[in-house]
Short mmCIF file of C-alpha atoms and ligand atoms in Angstrom, two decimals:
data_model
loop_
_atom_site.label_atom_id
_atom_site.label_comp_id
_atom_site.label_asym_id
_atom_site.label_seq_id
_atom_site.Cartn_x
_atom_site.Cartn_y
_atom_site.Cartn_z
CA MET A 28 113.12 142.93 56.06
CA LYS A 29 110.14 140.84 56.86
CA ILE A 30 106.48 141.43 57.74
CA THR A 31 105.74 139.93 61.09
CA GLY A 32 102.17 140.30 61.45
CA ALA A 33 98.72 142.38 60.48
CA LYS A 34 95.94 143.43 62.64
CA ILE A 35 92.30 144.46 60.95
CA PHE A 36 90.17 146.86 62.69
CA VAL A 37 86.63 147.43 61.75
CA GLY A 38 84.52 150.71 62.97
CA GLY A 39 84.86 154.28 63.39
CA PRO A 40 82.79 157.42 64.36
CA ALA A 41 79.71 157.47 61.83
CA LYS A 42 81.43 155.16 59.38
CA ASN A 43 82.79 151.31 59.46
CA TYR A 44 86.18 152.08 58.57
CA VAL A 45 88.53 149.06 57.66
CA THR A 46 91.88 149.78 58.76
CA ILE A 47 94.89 147.37 58.36
CA LYS A 48 98.05 147.73 60.38
CA ILE A 49 101.01 145.84 59.05
CA MET A 50 104.14 145.20 61.40
CA THR A 51 107.52 144.58 60.30
CA ASP A 52 110.74 142.73 62.11
CA GLN A 53 112.04 146.42 62.10
CA GLY A 54 109.43 148.06 64.16
CA VAL A 55 108.36 149.98 61.29
CA TYR A 56 104.44 149.86 60.59
CA GLY A 57 102.29 150.96 57.86
CA LEU A 58 98.52 151.44 57.72
CA GLY A 59 95.76 151.04 54.95
CA ASP A 60 92.18 151.44 54.45
CA ALA A 61 89.87 148.79 52.85
CA THR A 62 86.52 150.43 53.64
CA LEU A 63 84.16 149.12 51.17
CA ASN A 64 81.05 151.09 52.00
CA ASN A 65 77.98 149.28 53.50
CA ARG A 66 79.96 145.93 52.77
CA GLU A 67 82.77 146.38 55.06
CA THR A 68 83.04 143.01 56.70
CA LEU A 69 83.90 141.33 53.22
CA PRO A 70 87.32 142.94 52.43
CA ALA A 71 88.07 142.54 56.29
CA ALA A 72 87.54 138.93 56.11
CA TYR A 73 89.36 138.70 52.72
CA LEU A 74 92.53 140.16 54.47
CA GLN A 75 92.13 138.27 57.43
CA ASP A 76 91.64 134.80 55.84
CA TYR A 77 93.58 134.82 52.80
CA LEU A 78 95.96 137.85 52.36
CA ILE A 79 97.51 138.28 55.85
CA PRO A 80 98.34 134.49 56.30
CA ASN A 81 100.34 135.04 52.49
CA LEU A 82 102.05 138.32 53.60
CA ILE A 83 103.77 137.11 56.75
CA GLY A 84 107.35 136.70 56.00
CA MET A 85 107.46 138.87 52.73
CA ASP A 86 109.70 141.87 52.42
CA PRO A 87 107.29 144.95 52.72
CA ARG A 88 109.73 147.05 50.58
CA ASN A 89 108.84 144.76 47.36
CA SER A 90 105.32 146.56 47.06
CA GLU A 91 104.92 145.76 43.40
CA ASP A 92 105.74 142.41 43.32
CA ILE A 93 103.41 141.82 46.44
CA TRP A 94 100.78 143.53 44.53
CA GLN A 95 101.21 141.46 41.14
CA PHE A 96 101.42 138.25 43.55
CA PHE A 97 97.95 138.88 45.07
CA TYR A 98 96.62 140.38 41.79
CA ARG A 99 97.69 137.70 39.36
CA GLY A 100 97.90 135.10 41.84
CA ALA A 101 94.16 135.41 42.32
CA TYR A 102 93.07 133.72 38.99
CA PHE A 103 89.40 135.27 39.58
CA ARG A 104 90.71 138.92 39.20
CA ARG A 105 89.32 142.34 39.98
CA GLY A 106 86.35 143.25 41.85
CA PRO A 107 85.66 145.40 44.53
CA ILE A 108 86.20 143.34 47.57
CA ALA A 109 89.61 142.07 46.19
CA MET A 110 90.76 145.19 44.88
CA ALA A 111 89.91 147.23 48.34
CA SER A 112 91.82 144.27 49.87
CA PHE A 113 94.64 144.61 47.89
CA GLY A 114 94.58 148.49 47.60
CA ALA A 115 94.75 148.38 51.72
CA ILE A 116 97.95 146.12 51.66
CA ASP A 117 99.18 148.36 49.22
CA MET A 118 98.85 151.61 50.89
CA ALA A 119 100.51 150.09 54.01
CA LEU A 120 103.47 148.81 52.30
CA TRP A 121 103.88 152.69 50.78
CA ASP A 122 103.57 153.90 54.16
CA ILE A 123 106.49 151.76 55.45
CA LYS A 124 108.35 152.40 52.47
CA GLY A 125 107.91 156.21 52.95
CA LYS A 126 108.87 155.70 56.89
CA LEU A 127 112.17 153.86 56.06
CA ALA A 128 113.11 156.55 53.12
CA ASN A 129 112.20 159.53 55.85
CA MET A 130 110.43 161.04 53.11
CA PRO A 131 106.57 162.02 52.47
CA LEU A 132 105.20 159.83 49.84
CA TYR A 133 104.57 162.44 47.32
CA GLN A 134 108.50 162.80 47.18
CA LEU A 135 108.72 159.12 46.34
CA PHE A 136 106.19 159.90 43.11
CA GLY A 137 108.53 162.90 41.99
CA GLY A 138 107.93 165.49 44.17
CA LYS A 139 105.30 168.31 44.25
CA SER A 140 103.57 169.69 41.54
CA ARG A 141 101.75 172.40 43.47
CA ASP A 142 101.36 173.65 47.20
CA GLY A 143 97.77 173.24 47.69
CA ALA A 144 95.19 170.77 45.91
CA MET A 145 91.76 172.02 45.53
CA VAL A 146 88.79 170.11 46.92
CA TYR A 147 85.04 170.37 46.55
CA ALA A 148 82.22 170.20 49.22
CA HIS A 149 78.60 168.77 48.79
CA ALA A 150 76.01 171.24 48.95
CA THR A 151 72.37 169.85 49.43
CA GLY A 152 69.06 171.25 49.64
CA THR A 153 65.43 169.86 50.16
CA ASP A 154 64.59 172.80 47.40
CA LEU A 155 66.64 175.50 45.54
CA GLU A 156 66.47 178.03 48.34
CA ASP A 157 67.72 175.37 50.69
CA LEU A 158 70.70 174.65 48.42
CA MET A 159 71.42 178.18 47.84
CA ASP A 160 71.77 178.54 51.60
CA SER A 161 74.00 175.20 51.73
CA ILE A 162 76.23 176.70 48.77
CA THR A 163 76.85 179.85 50.56
CA ALA A 164 77.79 178.43 53.75
CA TYR A 165 80.83 176.82 51.94
CA VAL A 166 81.67 179.79 49.81
CA GLU A 167 81.88 181.54 52.87
CA GLN A 168 84.29 178.85 54.37
CA GLY A 169 86.67 179.60 51.30
CA TYR A 170 85.49 176.80 48.80
CA LYS A 171 86.05 177.60 45.41
CA ALA A 172 84.34 174.30 44.28
CA VAL A 173 80.98 172.94 45.28
CA ARG A 174 79.09 169.83 43.98
CA VAL A 175 75.22 171.01 44.30
CA GLN A 176 72.31 168.39 44.62
CA CYS A 177 68.67 169.41 44.94
CA GLY A 178 65.35 167.83 45.84
CA ILE A 179 63.15 167.63 42.48
CA PRO A 180 59.62 169.48 42.74
CA GLY A 181 56.72 166.69 42.60
CA MET A 182 59.50 163.77 43.22
CA PRO A 183 57.56 161.71 45.93
CA SER A 184 61.02 160.98 47.96
CA ALA A 185 64.10 162.81 48.71
CA SER A 186 66.39 162.17 45.63
CA TYR A 187 70.25 161.13 45.42
CA ALA A 188 72.20 163.04 48.33
CA VAL A 189 69.41 165.10 49.07
CA PRO A 190 68.45 165.34 52.86
CA GLU A 191 64.80 164.84 54.19
CA THR A 192 64.96 167.97 56.35
CA ARG A 193 65.86 171.58 55.82
CA GLY A 194 68.32 173.33 57.92
CA ALA A 195 71.67 172.79 59.81
CA ASN A 196 70.93 169.51 60.94
CA LYS A 197 70.19 167.98 57.58
CA ASN A 198 72.26 164.83 56.95
CA TYR A 199 71.86 162.37 54.00
CA ILE A 200 75.18 160.49 54.57
CA SER A 201 74.61 157.56 57.00
CA ASP A 202 71.73 154.84 57.37
CA PHE A 203 72.94 152.50 60.16
CA SER A 204 69.42 151.21 60.55
CA GLY A 205 70.43 147.88 59.14
CA VAL A 206 71.14 145.99 55.81
CA ARG A 207 67.55 146.33 54.55
CA PRO A 208 67.67 149.61 52.14
CA LYS A 209 65.43 152.52 52.09
CA ILE A 210 63.49 152.98 49.06
CA GLU A 211 63.78 156.31 47.00
CA VAL A 212 61.48 157.06 44.05
CA TRP A 213 62.85 158.39 40.88
CA ASP A 214 61.27 160.20 37.78
CA THR A 215 63.63 161.17 35.14
CA GLU A 216 61.12 163.73 33.47
CA LYS A 217 60.72 165.73 36.50
CA TYR A 218 64.49 165.74 36.95
CA LEU A 219 65.15 166.96 33.28
CA ARG A 220 62.54 169.55 33.56
CA PHE A 221 63.65 171.13 36.63
CA MET A 222 67.49 170.64 37.19
CA PRO A 223 68.84 172.51 34.19
CA GLY A 224 66.89 175.91 35.29
CA ALA A 225 68.09 175.26 38.82
CA LEU A 226 71.78 174.98 37.83
CA ALA A 227 71.28 178.29 35.71
CA GLU A 228 69.74 179.96 38.64
CA ILE A 229 72.78 179.06 40.94
CA ARG A 230 75.35 180.30 38.26
CA ALA A 231 73.55 183.49 38.19
CA ARG A 232 73.28 183.47 42.07
CA PHE A 233 76.94 182.82 42.70
CA GLY A 234 78.85 184.24 39.42
CA PRO A 235 81.38 183.00 37.14
CA ASP A 236 84.03 182.10 39.60
CA LEU A 237 82.34 179.10 41.50
CA LYS A 238 83.31 175.95 40.05
CA ILE A 239 79.57 173.93 40.02
CA LEU A 240 79.61 170.40 39.77
CA HIS A 241 76.50 168.02 39.72
CA ASP A 242 76.17 164.49 40.15
CA VAL A 243 73.46 162.54 38.14
CA HIS A 244 74.33 159.27 39.98
CA HIS A 245 74.13 156.97 36.82
CA ARG A 246 70.06 157.59 36.58
CA LEU A 247 70.20 158.57 32.97
CA THR A 248 70.12 156.68 29.47
CA PRO A 249 72.56 157.60 27.05
CA ARG A 250 70.00 159.86 25.11
CA GLU A 251 68.72 161.38 28.35
CA ALA A 252 72.25 162.29 29.36
CA ALA A 253 73.12 163.85 26.03
CA GLN A 254 69.76 165.82 26.05
CA PHE A 255 70.64 167.08 29.81
CA ALA A 256 74.19 168.03 28.76
CA LYS A 257 73.10 170.13 25.99
CA ALA A 258 70.79 171.70 28.18
CA VAL A 259 73.02 172.47 31.23
CA GLU A 260 76.11 173.62 28.54
CA PRO A 261 75.55 177.36 29.03
CA VAL A 262 75.90 177.04 32.85
CA GLY A 263 79.76 176.17 32.70
CA LEU A 264 79.75 173.28 34.90
CA TYR A 265 83.12 172.28 36.31
CA TRP A 266 81.92 168.90 35.82
CA LEU A 267 79.05 166.48 35.12
CA GLU A 268 79.60 163.36 37.24
CA ASP A 269 78.25 159.76 36.14
CA PRO A 270 75.59 160.94 33.78
CA THR A 271 75.04 157.26 32.71
CA PRO A 272 75.63 153.87 34.58
CA ALA A 273 79.37 153.65 34.79
CA GLU A 274 79.80 150.12 33.37
CA ASP A 275 78.55 150.91 30.03
CA GLN A 276 81.72 152.48 28.53
CA ASN A 277 79.78 153.04 25.22
CA ALA A 278 77.29 155.24 26.82
CA LEU A 279 79.39 158.51 26.70
CA ARG A 280 79.73 158.53 22.87
CA LEU A 281 76.35 159.85 22.07
CA LEU A 282 76.93 162.65 24.88
CA ARG A 283 80.12 163.70 23.43
CA GLN A 284 79.02 163.94 19.93
CA HIS A 285 76.21 166.33 21.42
CA SER A 286 77.93 168.48 24.06
CA THR A 287 81.30 169.72 25.38
CA VAL A 288 80.33 169.80 28.96
CA PRO A 289 83.15 168.13 30.99
CA VAL A 290 82.19 164.46 32.17
CA ALA A 291 83.55 162.73 35.19
CA ILE A 292 83.08 159.13 36.03
CA GLY A 293 84.59 156.04 37.70
CA GLU A 294 84.06 156.15 41.38
CA VAL A 295 82.72 152.62 41.06
CA PHE A 296 85.62 151.33 38.93
CA ASN A 297 87.88 149.19 40.52
CA SER A 298 90.63 148.53 37.88
CA ILE A 299 92.34 150.12 34.79
CA TRP A 300 90.46 147.74 32.56
CA ASP A 301 87.16 149.71 33.65
CA CYS A 302 88.10 152.91 32.39
CA ASN A 303 90.65 151.94 29.76
CA THR A 304 88.23 152.76 26.73
CA LEU A 305 86.87 155.76 28.24
CA ILE A 306 90.45 157.23 28.75
CA GLN A 307 91.98 156.29 25.21
CA GLU A 308 88.90 157.14 23.36
CA GLU A 309 88.99 160.42 25.37
CA LEU A 310 85.24 160.21 26.32
CA ILE A 311 85.78 161.74 29.66
CA ASP A 312 87.55 164.70 31.18
CA PHE A 313 88.10 163.55 34.89
CA ILE A 314 88.58 159.77 36.17
CA ARG A 315 87.22 159.44 39.51
CA VAL A 316 88.73 156.35 40.96
CA ALA A 317 89.93 156.04 44.34
CA VAL A 318 92.90 154.45 45.99
CA THR A 319 90.60 152.23 48.31
CA TYR A 320 88.41 150.77 45.71
CA ALA A 321 90.76 150.57 42.91
CA GLY A 322 93.77 148.74 44.10
CA GLY A 323 95.76 151.18 46.07
CA ILE A 324 98.60 153.51 45.21
CA THR A 325 100.48 151.24 42.66
CA HIS A 326 97.37 150.71 40.58
CA VAL A 327 95.70 154.26 40.69
CA LYS A 328 99.19 155.56 39.75
CA ARG A 329 99.03 153.78 36.67
CA ILE A 330 95.51 154.98 35.83
CA VAL A 331 96.68 158.62 36.40
CA ASP A 332 99.67 158.12 34.20
CA LEU A 333 97.24 156.60 31.42
CA ALA A 334 94.73 159.63 31.82
CA GLY A 335 97.54 161.96 31.79
CA LEU A 336 98.35 160.66 27.96
CA HIS A 337 94.65 161.82 27.00
CA HIS A 338 93.78 165.01 28.77
CA VAL A 339 92.01 163.38 31.66
CA LYS A 340 92.57 164.94 34.93
CA THR A 341 92.13 163.06 38.39
CA GLY A 342 88.93 164.12 40.38
CA PHE A 343 89.57 161.17 42.92
CA HIS A 344 86.35 159.72 44.95
CA GLY A 345 86.42 161.17 48.48
CA ALA A 346 82.97 160.20 50.13
CA PRO A 347 82.88 160.04 53.81
CA SER A 348 83.56 156.08 53.15
CA HIS A 349 87.19 156.87 52.76
CA SER A 350 89.08 157.02 56.08
CA PRO A 351 91.62 159.54 56.68
CA ILE A 352 94.28 156.84 55.60
CA SER A 353 93.32 156.28 51.99
CA MET A 354 92.58 160.09 52.05
CA ALA A 355 95.97 160.95 53.01
CA ALA A 356 97.01 158.55 50.10
CA GLN A 357 95.32 160.54 47.75
CA HIS A 358 96.88 163.95 49.30
CA HIS A 359 100.13 162.79 48.12
CA LEU A 360 98.92 161.65 44.72
CA ASN A 361 97.31 165.08 44.33
CA ALA A 362 100.30 166.72 45.23
CA TRP A 363 102.32 164.90 42.73
CA ALA A 364 100.21 164.46 39.75
CA PRO A 365 100.75 166.43 36.86
CA ASN A 366 97.21 166.05 35.49
CA PHE A 367 95.52 166.73 39.07
CA GLY A 368 92.01 168.41 38.75
CA ILE A 369 90.12 168.20 42.00
CA GLN A 370 89.52 166.39 45.02
CA GLU A 371 86.32 165.29 46.55
CA TYR A 372 86.62 166.12 50.21
CA LEU A 373 84.25 165.01 53.24
CA VAL A 374 86.04 163.06 55.58
CA LEU A 375 88.27 165.27 58.13
CA GLY A 376 87.12 167.68 60.74
CA THR A 377 85.39 165.98 63.40
CA PRO A 378 87.27 165.63 66.70
CA GLU A 379 86.35 161.95 66.80
CA CYS A 380 87.69 161.45 63.55
CA ASP A 381 90.85 163.28 64.22
CA ALA A 382 91.59 161.40 67.36
CA LEU A 383 91.12 157.96 65.80
CA PHE A 384 93.33 159.04 62.90
CA PRO A 385 95.80 161.76 63.89
CA SER A 386 97.51 163.87 61.19
CA ASP A 387 98.65 167.18 60.23
CA HIS A 388 97.47 167.29 56.52
CA LYS A 389 95.57 170.65 56.43
CA MET A 390 92.58 171.97 54.69
CA GLU A 391 92.20 175.92 54.25
CA ASN A 392 89.98 177.72 52.11
CA GLY A 393 88.94 175.04 50.19
CA MET A 394 92.62 173.79 49.45
CA VAL A 395 94.33 170.65 51.07
CA TYR A 396 97.87 171.10 52.14
CA VAL A 397 99.77 167.61 52.36
CA SER A 398 101.60 166.91 55.40
CA ASP A 399 105.61 166.48 55.16
CA ALA A 400 105.61 163.58 57.69
CA PRO A 401 107.50 160.49 56.57
CA GLY A 402 105.22 158.00 54.63
CA LEU A 403 101.38 158.58 54.49
CA GLY A 404 101.72 161.08 57.13
CA VAL A 405 98.71 159.98 59.24
CA ASP A 406 98.52 157.45 62.19
CA PHE A 407 95.77 155.27 63.84
CA ASP A 408 95.16 155.12 67.70
CA GLU A 409 94.39 151.76 68.63
CA ASN A 410 93.05 152.70 72.23
CA GLU A 411 90.48 155.15 70.33
CA ALA A 412 89.46 152.26 68.01
CA GLU A 413 88.45 150.14 70.91
CA LYS A 414 85.45 152.89 71.46
CA TYR A 415 83.89 151.47 68.00
CA SER A 416 82.32 148.55 66.22
CA TYR A 417 80.83 147.29 63.32
CA ARG A 418 77.18 148.60 62.66
CA ALA A 419 75.17 147.26 59.77
CA GLY A 420 74.03 149.83 57.35
CA SER A 421 73.11 150.24 53.90
CA HIS A 422 72.50 152.77 50.61
CA PRO A 423 69.09 153.49 49.63
CA VAL A 424 67.55 151.46 46.51
CA VAL A 425 65.90 153.29 43.72
CA ARG A 426 62.42 152.54 42.20
CA LEU A 427 60.57 154.33 39.81
CA GLU A 428 56.88 155.37 40.61
CA ASP A 429 55.38 152.12 39.20
CA GLY A 430 57.91 150.14 41.38
CA THR A 431 60.58 149.25 38.66
CA ILE A 432 64.02 149.20 40.00
CA TRP A 433 66.06 151.94 39.05
CA ASP A 434 69.98 152.87 39.33
CA TYR A 435 71.19 154.02 42.81
MG1 MG B 528 79.34 160.40 42.70
#
């Protein structure tokens, strides 16, 4: 069996999804997602110029050897562009393998460990009452877990993941005004004064059963993070996400010495080497890698297995930048993983997205039920794809009030 060709598509409704379709001499094809948020053209070029020419003629069933060929063969290893590109190929090869076996991928991993996988939504508010309304809307839809982000009184601009306007039309997710980013202004002191009390009010309003998550988005120093974790301990958070810059693996030791609040980190990691210390020293409770950014199913499954040895659960990244293809790969891992925790979930549900990526993965009452279709269980409509093309976009950058650059 041989790979005969591969095509790359960049574009989609509200996002520049990078989709690869790998074709074989037996008519079976596989799909992968290489969407590297706001840098989408780079994995597309890496795939097109370097990886696809090497793939032609390879046996798609040898997904492990192909992964090793690209990773170890590159000499300059790791990095988000390379790992997203390898990840997309890897997903597509697993998709082909599942279709050849006529089995959903979770069966090839070892079968189901659960019927449905719990997901969490993003509740946001310009102020606390606006946030309470947003949480209520998700609770009424059946979500059991909600990430909560709130505007900070006195902060001169919207902070991370907070919309600029109240109400139903508020949207913080996509900025396609070009590659020059907007500026957000950050003030750690105001945040530390306000947010613990806000989280306590949310707990008081919604009772003990709602799983409350909060994302600090790498904004605090280790000492500030330890202070914050201690302050929010009575709230009983499901997790505190990215309290410190993720690349500093030493940072969480201080937090661990002062608090038992569960810590989740890792959405920006792209290899097992980025989280090896955090997992083996048991400095985290949830690992947030994604199959898109961290080398696909083959590599993320290794991270999940390592994490399981150290009581670390999964909490895969699931921002809107992940297409339904990589989310499907995560649905299959979530169905199987004995150390599954929760899944971030924002992608499915718009008619445009469902038309581009048809599938019967189902979301009900805050749980995802994985499809039993062979392979990933998601398809890609090339005719629909012709409606879309690349649009330049950006994340904000963050400055302190005196202009100093800070962590987004
Ligand atoms: Mg996050």
